[in-house]
Short mmCIF file of N, CA, C and O and ligand atoms in Angstrom, two decimals:
data_model
loop_
_atom_site.label_atom_id
_atom_site.label_comp_id
_atom_site.label_asym_id
_atom_site.label_seq_id
_atom_site.Cartn_x
_atom_site.Cartn_y
_atom_site.Cartn_z
N UNK A 106 12.16 36.52 64.58
CA UNK A 106 12.62 37.63 65.68
C UNK A 106 12.57 39.36 64.81
O UNK A 106 13.23 39.16 63.62
N UNK A 107 11.84 39.92 65.19
CA UNK A 107 11.69 41.37 64.61
C UNK A 107 12.36 42.39 65.65
O UNK A 107 12.32 42.25 66.94
N UNK A 108 12.76 43.11 64.96
CA UNK A 108 12.95 44.75 65.91
C UNK A 108 11.88 45.69 65.52
O UNK A 108 12.09 45.88 64.07
N UNK A 109 12.04 46.48 66.26
CA UNK A 109 11.20 47.58 66.05
C UNK A 109 11.46 48.72 66.94
O UNK A 109 12.03 48.65 67.87
N UNK A 110 11.42 50.26 66.24
CA UNK A 110 11.92 51.22 67.18
C UNK A 110 10.58 52.00 67.91
O UNK A 110 9.73 52.12 67.19
N UNK A 111 11.22 51.79 69.18
CA UNK A 111 9.91 53.02 69.78
C UNK A 111 10.71 54.24 70.35
O UNK A 111 11.67 54.39 70.56
N UNK A 112 9.66 55.61 70.70
CA UNK A 112 9.91 56.80 71.01
C UNK A 112 9.11 56.72 72.29
O UNK A 112 7.51 57.08 72.15
N UNK A 113 9.52 57.01 73.49
CA UNK A 113 8.84 57.89 74.64
C UNK A 113 9.17 59.28 74.21
O UNK A 113 9.66 59.51 74.50
N UNK A 114 8.07 59.74 73.94
CA UNK A 114 7.41 61.25 73.32
C UNK A 114 7.91 62.21 74.60
O UNK A 114 7.66 61.67 75.61
N UNK A 115 7.92 63.01 74.23
CA UNK A 115 8.17 64.11 75.45
C UNK A 115 6.95 64.70 76.32
O UNK A 115 7.15 64.37 77.50
N UNK A 116 6.02 64.51 76.06
CA UNK A 116 4.88 64.47 76.92
C UNK A 116 4.29 63.27 78.12
O UNK A 116 4.35 63.59 79.28
N UNK A 117 5.06 62.09 77.63
CA UNK A 117 5.40 61.15 78.67
C UNK A 117 6.15 60.92 79.52
O UNK A 117 6.24 60.62 80.62
N UNK A 118 7.58 61.45 79.24
CA UNK A 118 8.71 61.60 79.91
C UNK A 118 8.36 62.68 81.17
O UNK A 118 8.68 62.29 82.25
N UNK A 119 7.90 64.07 80.33
CA UNK A 119 7.73 64.87 81.43
C UNK A 119 6.73 64.36 82.38
O UNK A 119 6.68 64.77 83.82
N UNK A 120 6.04 63.73 82.03
CA UNK A 120 4.83 62.77 83.27
C UNK A 120 5.41 62.07 83.86
O UNK A 120 4.80 61.82 85.17
N UNK A 121 6.75 61.61 83.75
CA UNK A 121 7.16 60.52 84.39
C UNK A 121 6.45 59.29 84.54
O UNK A 121 6.69 58.36 85.05
N UNK A 122 6.24 58.74 83.36
CA UNK A 122 5.42 57.41 83.02
C UNK A 122 6.42 56.75 82.06
O UNK A 122 6.14 55.64 81.29
N UNK A 123 7.95 57.22 81.96
CA UNK A 123 8.67 56.28 81.10
C UNK A 123 8.80 54.63 81.33
O UNK A 123 8.44 53.91 80.92
N UNK A 124 8.94 54.42 83.08
CA UNK A 124 9.00 53.22 83.59
C UNK A 124 7.66 52.28 83.35
O UNK A 124 7.81 50.79 82.98
N UNK A 125 6.45 52.79 83.65
CA UNK A 125 5.52 52.02 83.21
C UNK A 125 4.93 51.79 81.85
O UNK A 125 4.64 50.75 81.56
N UNK A 126 5.56 52.86 80.85
CA UNK A 126 5.50 52.46 79.34
C UNK A 126 6.38 51.18 79.27
O UNK A 126 6.20 50.01 78.44
N UNK A 127 7.50 51.48 79.58
CA UNK A 127 8.87 50.04 79.30
C UNK A 127 8.00 49.26 79.95
O UNK A 127 8.45 47.89 79.42
N UNK A 128 7.45 48.91 80.80
CA UNK A 128 6.82 47.93 81.36
C UNK A 128 5.79 46.78 80.89
O UNK A 128 5.77 45.68 80.65
N UNK A 129 5.01 47.74 80.13
CA UNK A 129 4.24 47.57 79.05
C UNK A 129 4.81 46.62 77.81
O UNK A 129 4.58 45.49 77.30
N UNK A 130 5.96 47.02 77.60
CA UNK A 130 6.45 46.15 76.29
C UNK A 130 7.00 45.25 77.34
O UNK A 130 7.09 44.12 76.44
N UNK A 131 7.61 45.13 78.18
CA UNK A 131 8.58 43.91 78.68
C UNK A 131 7.65 42.97 79.07
O UNK A 131 7.87 41.68 79.27
N UNK A 132 6.35 43.13 79.35
CA UNK A 132 5.26 42.24 80.20
C UNK A 132 4.71 41.79 79.18
O UNK A 132 3.56 40.72 79.14
N UNK A 133 5.23 42.10 77.44
CA UNK A 133 4.19 41.66 76.66
C UNK A 133 5.06 41.17 75.73
O UNK A 133 4.72 41.00 74.18
N UNK A 134 6.28 40.56 76.15
CA UNK A 134 7.10 39.70 75.08
C UNK A 134 7.70 40.56 74.29
O UNK A 134 8.52 39.91 73.34
N UNK A 135 8.20 41.96 74.68
CA UNK A 135 9.05 43.07 73.76
C UNK A 135 10.30 43.14 74.62
O UNK A 135 10.23 44.02 75.70
N UNK A 136 11.73 42.55 74.35
CA UNK A 136 12.73 43.01 74.97
C UNK A 136 13.63 43.97 74.41
O UNK A 136 13.15 44.40 73.13
N UNK A 137 13.90 44.70 75.40
CA UNK A 137 14.59 46.27 75.49
C UNK A 137 16.08 45.77 74.93
O UNK A 137 16.65 45.41 75.65
N UNK A 138 16.04 45.83 73.37
CA UNK A 138 17.79 45.34 72.90
C UNK A 138 18.64 46.62 73.13
O UNK A 138 19.55 46.55 73.08
N UNK A 139 17.90 48.13 72.99
CA UNK A 139 18.45 49.19 73.26
C UNK A 139 17.86 50.28 73.69
O UNK A 139 17.04 50.27 73.89
N UNK A 140 18.73 51.15 74.50
CA UNK A 140 18.00 52.05 74.86
C UNK A 140 18.38 53.72 75.06
O UNK A 140 19.71 53.11 75.47
N UNK A 141 18.24 54.40 74.96
CA UNK A 141 18.58 56.09 75.62
C UNK A 141 17.96 57.03 75.50
O UNK A 141 16.40 57.12 75.29
N UNK A 142 18.08 58.11 76.20
CA UNK A 142 17.44 59.44 76.50
C UNK A 142 17.76 60.48 75.94
O UNK A 142 19.11 60.62 76.02
N UNK A 143 17.49 60.96 74.90
CA UNK A 143 17.78 61.71 73.76
C UNK A 143 17.29 63.27 74.08
O UNK A 143 15.81 63.13 74.02
N UNK A 144 17.74 64.54 73.90
CA UNK A 144 16.96 65.76 73.41
C UNK A 144 17.34 65.92 71.90
O UNK A 144 18.31 66.27 71.45
N UNK A 145 16.12 65.60 71.45
CA UNK A 145 16.32 65.75 69.97
C UNK A 145 16.41 67.26 69.49
O UNK A 145 16.00 68.33 70.23
N UNK A 146 17.55 67.54 68.38
CA UNK A 146 17.72 68.88 67.90
C UNK A 146 16.38 69.20 66.29
O UNK A 146 15.85 67.71 66.27
N UNK A 147 16.43 70.37 66.02
CA UNK A 147 15.12 70.63 65.27
C UNK A 147 15.58 69.88 63.87
O UNK A 147 14.67 68.99 62.88
N UNK A 148 16.98 69.63 63.66
CA UNK A 148 17.30 69.02 62.36
C UNK A 148 16.87 67.76 62.37
O UNK A 148 17.07 67.02 61.76
N UNK A 149 17.59 66.97 63.54
CA UNK A 149 17.21 65.47 64.08
C UNK A 149 15.56 65.47 63.95
O UNK A 149 15.42 64.10 62.70
N UNK A 150 14.59 65.96 63.91
CA UNK A 150 13.63 65.55 64.15
C UNK A 150 12.65 66.01 62.77
O UNK A 150 12.04 65.19 62.33
N UNK A 151 13.54 67.01 61.96
CA UNK A 151 12.96 66.76 60.83
C UNK A 151 13.32 65.78 59.80
O UNK A 151 12.54 65.47 59.13
N UNK A 152 14.43 65.21 60.10
CA UNK A 152 14.78 64.35 59.32
C UNK A 152 14.16 63.05 59.52
O UNK A 152 13.92 62.27 58.77
N UNK A 153 14.23 63.09 61.05
CA UNK A 153 13.22 61.33 61.52
C UNK A 153 11.83 61.42 60.86
O UNK A 153 11.62 60.37 60.27
N UNK A 154 10.67 62.50 60.66
CA UNK A 154 9.89 62.45 60.28
C UNK A 154 9.74 63.18 58.86
O UNK A 154 8.48 63.73 58.37
N UNK A 155 10.64 63.12 58.25
CA UNK A 155 10.91 63.92 56.77
C UNK A 155 9.89 63.22 56.00
O UNK A 155 9.32 63.64 54.96
N UNK A 156 9.28 62.19 56.03
CA UNK A 156 8.30 61.45 55.42
C UNK A 156 7.00 62.14 55.34
O UNK A 156 6.07 62.38 54.47
N UNK A 157 6.60 62.75 56.72
CA UNK A 157 5.43 63.65 56.68
C UNK A 157 5.77 65.15 56.58
O UNK A 157 4.56 65.95 56.98
N UNK A 158 7.02 65.73 55.68
CA UNK A 158 7.54 67.13 55.42
C UNK A 158 5.96 68.11 54.77
O UNK A 158 6.13 69.14 55.09
N UNK A 159 5.35 67.08 53.89
CA UNK A 159 4.23 68.11 53.49
C UNK A 159 2.68 67.96 54.05
O UNK A 159 1.96 68.69 53.77
N UNK A 160 3.10 67.41 55.49
CA UNK A 160 1.46 67.70 56.10
C UNK A 160 1.57 68.80 56.44
O UNK A 160 2.45 69.32 57.17
N UNK A 161 -0.12 68.84 56.93
CA UNK A 161 -0.20 70.26 57.64
C UNK A 161 0.22 70.22 58.87
O UNK A 161 0.79 71.20 59.54
N UNK A 162 0.33 69.25 60.13
CA UNK A 162 0.89 68.99 61.12
C UNK A 162 2.66 68.95 61.15
O UNK A 162 3.07 68.87 62.46
N UNK A 163 3.11 68.96 60.05
CA UNK A 163 4.72 68.71 60.18
C UNK A 163 5.33 69.62 61.32
O UNK A 163 6.08 69.37 62.13
N UNK A 164 5.06 71.22 61.07
CA UNK A 164 5.72 71.98 61.94
C UNK A 164 5.63 71.60 63.49
O UNK A 164 6.24 71.78 64.13
N UNK A 165 4.24 71.65 63.99
CA UNK A 165 3.60 71.48 64.99
C UNK A 165 4.49 69.91 65.35
O UNK A 165 4.71 70.05 67.22
N UNK A 166 4.50 68.83 64.59
CA UNK A 166 4.87 67.71 65.27
C UNK A 166 6.53 67.97 65.61
O UNK A 166 7.02 67.29 66.42
N UNK A 167 7.01 68.76 64.94
CA UNK A 167 8.67 68.79 65.15
C UNK A 167 9.21 69.87 66.56
O UNK A 167 10.03 69.52 66.90
N UNK A 168 8.10 70.79 66.41
CA UNK A 168 8.12 71.55 67.80
C UNK A 168 7.70 70.64 68.74
O UNK A 168 8.74 70.70 69.92
N UNK A 169 7.00 70.16 68.62
CA UNK A 169 6.51 68.89 69.92
C UNK A 169 7.62 67.97 70.44
O UNK A 169 8.03 67.85 71.53
N UNK A 170 7.98 67.25 69.30
CA UNK A 170 9.13 66.31 69.43
C UNK A 170 10.88 66.91 69.94
O UNK A 170 11.38 66.37 70.63
N UNK A 171 10.81 67.99 70.02
CA UNK A 171 12.03 68.91 70.38
C UNK A 171 11.65 69.64 71.87
O UNK A 171 12.68 70.40 72.55
N UNK A 172 10.54 69.45 72.28
CA UNK A 172 10.11 70.30 73.35
C UNK A 172 10.64 69.86 74.74
O UNK A 172 10.75 70.43 75.92
N UNK A 173 11.19 68.54 74.56
CA UNK A 173 11.59 67.92 75.88
C UNK A 173 12.43 67.04 75.12
O UNK A 173 12.10 66.35 74.11
N UNK A 174 12.84 65.87 76.32
CA UNK A 174 13.94 64.88 75.92
C UNK A 174 13.06 63.58 75.93
O UNK A 174 11.40 63.68 75.88
N UNK A 175 13.49 62.87 74.81
CA UNK A 175 12.74 61.42 74.40
C UNK A 175 13.11 60.50 75.00
O UNK A 175 14.69 60.65 75.18
N UNK A 176 12.78 59.07 75.01
CA UNK A 176 13.56 57.86 75.44
C UNK A 176 13.10 56.82 74.29
O UNK A 176 12.15 56.79 74.00
N UNK A 177 14.44 56.89 73.26
CA UNK A 177 14.27 56.03 72.28
C UNK A 177 14.87 54.59 72.45
O UNK A 177 15.68 54.12 73.29
N UNK A 178 14.03 53.42 71.81
CA UNK A 178 14.51 51.94 72.65
C UNK A 178 14.25 51.09 71.31
O UNK A 178 13.36 51.47 70.46
N UNK A 179 14.94 50.10 71.16
CA UNK A 179 14.97 48.83 70.06
C UNK A 179 14.20 48.03 70.86
O UNK A 179 14.72 47.33 72.02
N UNK A 180 12.90 47.35 70.35
CA UNK A 180 12.53 46.49 71.16
C UNK A 180 12.27 45.32 70.14
O UNK A 180 12.03 45.67 68.94
N UNK A 181 12.62 44.05 70.82
CA UNK A 181 12.66 42.91 69.62
C UNK A 181 11.92 42.11 70.19
O UNK A 181 11.58 41.61 71.69
N UNK A 182 11.17 40.83 69.59
CA UNK A 182 10.36 39.68 69.55
C UNK A 182 9.63 39.36 68.64
O UNK A 182 9.88 40.16 67.70
N UNK A 183 9.11 38.44 68.72
CA UNK A 183 8.28 38.07 67.51
C UNK A 183 7.16 38.79 67.45
O UNK A 183 6.27 39.28 68.10
N UNK A 184 6.95 39.10 65.71
CA UNK A 184 6.40 40.25 65.48
C UNK A 184 6.12 41.42 66.22
O UNK A 184 5.09 42.30 66.22
N UNK A 185 7.22 42.04 66.06
CA UNK A 185 7.76 43.22 67.20
C UNK A 185 6.92 44.32 66.40
O UNK A 185 6.56 45.29 67.61
N UNK A 186 7.07 44.86 65.43
CA UNK A 186 6.35 45.61 65.07
C UNK A 186 4.70 45.99 64.89
O UNK A 186 4.12 47.01 65.75
N UNK A 187 4.29 44.78 64.78
CA UNK A 187 2.54 44.64 64.61
C UNK A 187 2.30 44.86 66.70
O UNK A 187 1.81 45.41 66.84
N UNK A 188 3.21 43.99 67.26
CA UNK A 188 2.83 43.62 68.62
C UNK A 188 2.96 45.25 69.49
O UNK A 188 2.34 45.85 70.10
N UNK A 189 4.24 45.78 68.76
CA UNK A 189 4.45 47.41 69.61
C UNK A 189 3.22 48.40 69.00
O UNK A 189 2.46 49.02 69.80
N UNK A 190 2.43 47.82 67.83
CA UNK A 190 1.34 49.12 67.42
C UNK A 190 0.45 48.53 68.27
O UNK A 190 -0.67 49.69 68.69
N UNK A 191 0.08 47.54 68.30
CA UNK A 191 -0.93 47.00 69.08
C UNK A 191 -0.80 47.49 70.82
O UNK A 191 -2.19 48.08 71.37
N UNK A 192 0.19 47.47 71.21
CA UNK A 192 0.51 48.15 72.73
C UNK A 192 -0.22 49.50 72.92
O UNK A 192 -0.68 49.93 73.38
N UNK A 193 0.74 50.05 71.61
CA UNK A 193 0.45 51.50 71.79
C UNK A 193 -1.07 52.40 71.46
O UNK A 193 -1.61 53.13 72.16
N UNK A 194 -1.88 51.33 70.51
CA UNK A 194 -3.33 51.82 70.17
C UNK A 194 -3.20 52.86 69.20
O UNK A 194 -2.12 53.44 68.64
N UNK A 195 -4.24 53.39 68.61
CA UNK A 195 -4.43 54.23 67.21
C UNK A 195 -3.53 55.62 67.85
O UNK A 195 -3.65 55.97 69.13
N UNK A 196 -3.35 56.33 66.52
CA UNK A 196 -2.64 57.64 66.80
C UNK A 196 -3.29 58.26 67.52
O UNK A 196 -2.56 59.37 68.20
N UNK A 197 -4.56 58.44 67.48
CA UNK A 197 -5.46 59.47 67.91
C UNK A 197 -5.78 59.32 69.22
O UNK A 197 -6.54 57.74 69.58
N UNK A 198 -5.28 59.37 70.48
CA UNK A 198 -5.59 58.64 71.37
C UNK A 198 -7.28 58.84 71.88
O UNK A 198 -7.53 57.61 72.75
N UNK A 199 -7.86 59.01 71.67
CA UNK A 199 -9.71 59.31 71.71
C UNK A 199 -10.08 58.00 71.03
O UNK A 199 -11.33 57.70 71.13
N UNK A 200 -9.38 57.73 69.92
CA UNK A 200 -9.76 56.72 69.30
C UNK A 200 -8.90 55.13 69.67
O UNK A 200 -9.42 54.45 69.31
N UNK A 201 -8.13 55.09 70.51
CA UNK A 201 -7.26 54.30 71.18
C UNK A 201 -8.20 53.16 71.89
O UNK A 201 -8.71 53.77 72.93
N UNK A 202 -7.98 51.94 71.49
CA UNK A 202 -8.64 50.86 72.61
C UNK A 202 -8.11 51.16 74.08
O UNK A 202 -7.11 51.11 74.19
N UNK A 203 -9.22 50.92 75.12
CA UNK A 203 -8.99 50.98 76.51
C UNK A 203 -8.03 49.93 76.68
O UNK A 203 -7.59 48.50 76.17
N UNK A 204 -6.80 50.49 77.58
CA UNK A 204 -5.73 49.88 78.12
C UNK A 204 -4.31 49.57 77.12
O UNK A 204 -3.19 49.10 77.72
N UNK A 205 -4.71 50.21 76.04
CA UNK A 205 -3.63 50.52 75.56
C UNK A 205 -2.57 51.75 76.33
O UNK A 205 -3.09 52.34 76.57
N UNK A 206 -1.42 51.93 75.65
CA UNK A 206 -0.67 52.65 76.15
C UNK A 206 -1.19 54.41 75.97
O UNK A 206 -1.29 55.25 76.65
N UNK A 207 -1.91 54.75 75.03
CA UNK A 207 -2.27 56.27 73.89
C UNK A 207 -3.22 56.24 75.22
O UNK A 207 -3.72 57.18 75.50
N UNK A 208 -4.06 55.09 75.03
CA UNK A 208 -5.45 55.45 75.62
C UNK A 208 -5.44 55.77 77.20
O UNK A 208 -5.75 56.58 77.86
N UNK A 209 -4.20 55.25 77.83
CA UNK A 209 -4.01 55.38 79.44
C UNK A 209 -2.83 56.57 79.56
O UNK A 209 -3.03 57.09 80.43
N UNK A 210 -2.01 57.19 78.54
CA UNK A 210 -1.06 58.19 78.99
C UNK A 210 -1.09 59.12 78.22
O UNK A 210 -0.38 60.17 78.10
N UNK A 211 -1.82 59.39 77.06
CA UNK A 211 -1.85 60.16 76.16
C UNK A 211 -2.90 61.21 76.06
O UNK A 211 -3.85 61.03 76.50
N UNK A 212 -2.76 62.56 75.67
CA UNK A 212 -3.53 63.59 75.63
C UNK A 212 -4.42 64.02 74.65
O UNK A 212 -5.64 64.17 74.41
N UNK A 213 -3.45 64.14 73.20
CA UNK A 213 -4.37 64.26 72.15
C UNK A 213 -3.43 63.82 70.76
O UNK A 213 -2.31 63.02 70.97
N UNK A 214 -3.63 63.60 69.65
CA UNK A 214 -2.78 63.26 68.68
C UNK A 214 -1.63 63.81 68.32
O UNK A 214 -0.97 63.47 67.92
N UNK A 215 -1.16 65.26 68.81
CA UNK A 215 0.10 65.37 68.95
C UNK A 215 0.84 64.93 70.15
O UNK A 215 1.80 64.62 69.72
N UNK A 216 0.45 65.29 71.48
CA UNK A 216 0.88 64.81 72.35
C UNK A 216 0.24 63.27 72.62
O UNK A 216 -0.50 63.08 73.44
N UNK A 217 0.93 62.27 71.96
CA UNK A 217 0.29 61.02 71.94
C UNK A 217 1.30 59.84 72.49
O UNK A 217 1.24 58.68 72.18
N UNK A 218 2.34 60.02 73.37
CA UNK A 218 2.98 59.48 74.27
C UNK A 218 4.25 58.72 73.39
O UNK A 218 5.11 58.64 74.17
N UNK A 219 3.74 58.19 72.35
CA UNK A 219 5.05 56.82 71.98
C UNK A 219 4.54 56.89 70.08
O UNK A 219 3.50 57.19 69.58
N UNK A 220 5.99 56.82 69.75
CA UNK A 220 6.33 56.62 68.53
C UNK A 220 6.71 55.07 68.18
O UNK A 220 7.08 54.34 68.81
N UNK A 221 5.85 54.71 67.20
CA UNK A 221 6.51 53.19 66.73
C UNK A 221 6.93 53.18 65.25
O UNK A 221 5.78 53.38 64.69
N UNK A 222 7.69 52.46 64.86
CA UNK A 222 7.64 52.37 63.07
C UNK A 222 6.21 51.17 62.78
O UNK A 222 5.94 50.31 63.58
N UNK A 223 6.46 51.83 61.28
CA UNK A 223 5.04 51.27 60.94
C UNK A 223 5.18 49.89 60.02
O UNK A 223 4.35 49.53 59.71
N UNK A 224 6.28 49.59 59.86
CA UNK A 224 6.79 48.49 58.89
C UNK A 224 7.96 47.90 59.19
O UNK A 224 8.92 48.99 59.70
N UNK A 225 8.29 46.72 58.95
CA UNK A 225 9.79 46.28 59.11
C UNK A 225 10.43 46.92 58.44
O UNK A 225 11.59 47.41 58.92
N UNK A 226 10.39 47.66 57.21
CA UNK A 226 11.34 48.23 56.50
C UNK A 226 11.55 49.51 56.91
O UNK A 226 13.11 49.80 57.38
N UNK A 227 10.62 50.39 57.72
CA UNK A 227 11.00 51.65 58.15
C UNK A 227 11.66 51.45 59.94
O UNK A 227 12.29 52.30 60.26
N UNK A 228 11.20 50.20 60.00
CA UNK A 228 11.95 50.04 61.70
C UNK A 228 13.27 49.87 61.39
O UNK A 228 14.17 50.40 62.04
N UNK A 229 13.84 49.23 60.52
CA UNK A 229 15.17 49.12 60.05
C UNK A 229 15.73 50.54 60.00
O UNK A 229 16.91 50.90 60.16
N UNK A 230 15.34 51.21 59.19
CA UNK A 230 15.94 52.87 58.91
C UNK A 230 15.62 53.56 60.34
O UNK A 230 16.63 54.25 60.52
N UNK A 231 14.70 53.45 60.88
CA UNK A 231 14.56 54.29 62.49
C UNK A 231 15.46 53.72 63.07
O UNK A 231 16.42 54.25 63.87
N UNK A 232 15.97 52.47 63.17
CA UNK A 232 16.81 51.89 64.54
C UNK A 232 18.26 52.37 63.75
O UNK A 232 18.85 52.85 64.71
N UNK A 233 18.34 52.59 62.50
CA UNK A 233 19.91 52.98 61.85
C UNK A 233 20.08 54.34 62.33
O UNK A 233 21.06 54.64 62.47
N UNK A 234 18.58 55.18 62.26
CA UNK A 234 18.97 56.58 62.56
C UNK A 234 19.31 56.66 63.97
O UNK A 234 19.95 58.08 64.22
N UNK A 235 18.86 56.09 64.96
CA UNK A 235 19.50 56.06 66.21
C UNK A 235 20.39 55.50 66.98
O UNK A 235 21.32 56.16 67.81
N UNK A 236 20.47 54.29 66.38
CA UNK A 236 21.63 53.41 67.24
C UNK A 236 22.59 52.70 65.96
O UNK A 236 22.38 52.41 64.86
N UNK A 237 24.00 52.62 66.85
CA UNK A 237 24.68 51.88 65.83
C UNK A 237 24.53 50.79 66.31
O UNK A 237 23.97 50.26 67.61
N UNK A 238 25.63 49.41 65.34
CA UNK A 238 25.10 48.31 65.93
C UNK A 238 25.68 48.02 67.28
O UNK A 238 25.14 46.87 67.71
N UNK A 239 26.66 48.67 67.73
CA UNK A 239 27.39 48.15 68.69
C UNK A 239 26.88 48.57 69.93
O UNK A 239 26.48 48.19 71.06
N UNK A 240 25.32 49.05 69.51
CA UNK A 240 24.50 49.98 70.95
C UNK A 240 23.27 48.77 71.15
O UNK A 240 22.70 48.94 71.74
N UNK A 241 23.23 47.93 70.20
CA UNK A 241 22.18 46.60 70.26
C UNK A 241 22.53 45.40 70.66
O UNK A 241 23.37 44.59 69.97
N UNK A 242 22.12 44.94 71.73
CA UNK A 242 22.28 43.53 72.24
C UNK A 242 21.53 43.12 72.65
O UNK A 242 20.43 43.36 73.10
P1 CMP B 5 3.54 59.58 65.18
O1 CMP B 5 3.44 57.67 65.15
O2 CMP B 5 5.28 59.78 66.16
O3 CMP B 5 3.77 59.60 63.40
C1 CMP B 5 3.54 60.96 63.24
C2 CMP B 5 2.92 61.82 64.29
O4 CMP B 5 2.41 62.60 63.59
C3 CMP B 5 2.39 61.17 64.79
O5 CMP B 5 2.60 59.66 65.45
C4 CMP B 5 1.23 61.90 65.37
O6 CMP B 5 1.70 62.53 66.79
C5 CMP B 5 0.99 63.52 64.48
N1 CMP B 5 0.19 63.87 63.89
C6 CMP B 5 -0.44 65.19 64.14
N2 CMP B 5 -1.62 65.43 63.43
C7 CMP B 5 -1.54 64.01 62.82
C8 CMP B 5 -2.77 63.38 61.76
N3 CMP B 5 -3.52 64.40 61.38
N4 CMP B 5 -2.36 62.28 61.62
C9 CMP B 5 -1.52 61.43 61.56
N5 CMP B 5 -0.70 62.11 62.39
C10 CMP B 5 -0.58 62.90 63.12
#
């Protein structure tokens, strides 16, 4: 069993598709082990995405991630990291396979509906960033 971190980003929350996205996870063998709705501060977003701080899109990414509330969850299941990435589709929705979350709900590479951890190692760090052990069950 693996755990991974999912963020439903401000665009998808504003569109009212939280439930539809959570259904994709639950219908595909990913159990929601923890969940909360959060308004990130600029410092939160800068810290969470620190790995991208030298990239040209960093400031736009931070601005976008604090533009409204997000829903963060811990997803648990067999191969949860890869399974979640498969369900999300490519980072750029224009390249995402039909039927994936980003193909169905995202507008562009900035407003791309969801984030998912890209490795088990990062999943552990990202889960610890948002959740204490007692919030996960
Ligand atoms: P996410 O999986 O949340 O990780 C970093 C985010 O940066 C990514 O999704 C995109 O929303 C955003 N981003 C914007 N431009 C790019 C780019 N050129 N390459 C990768 N990510 C980008």
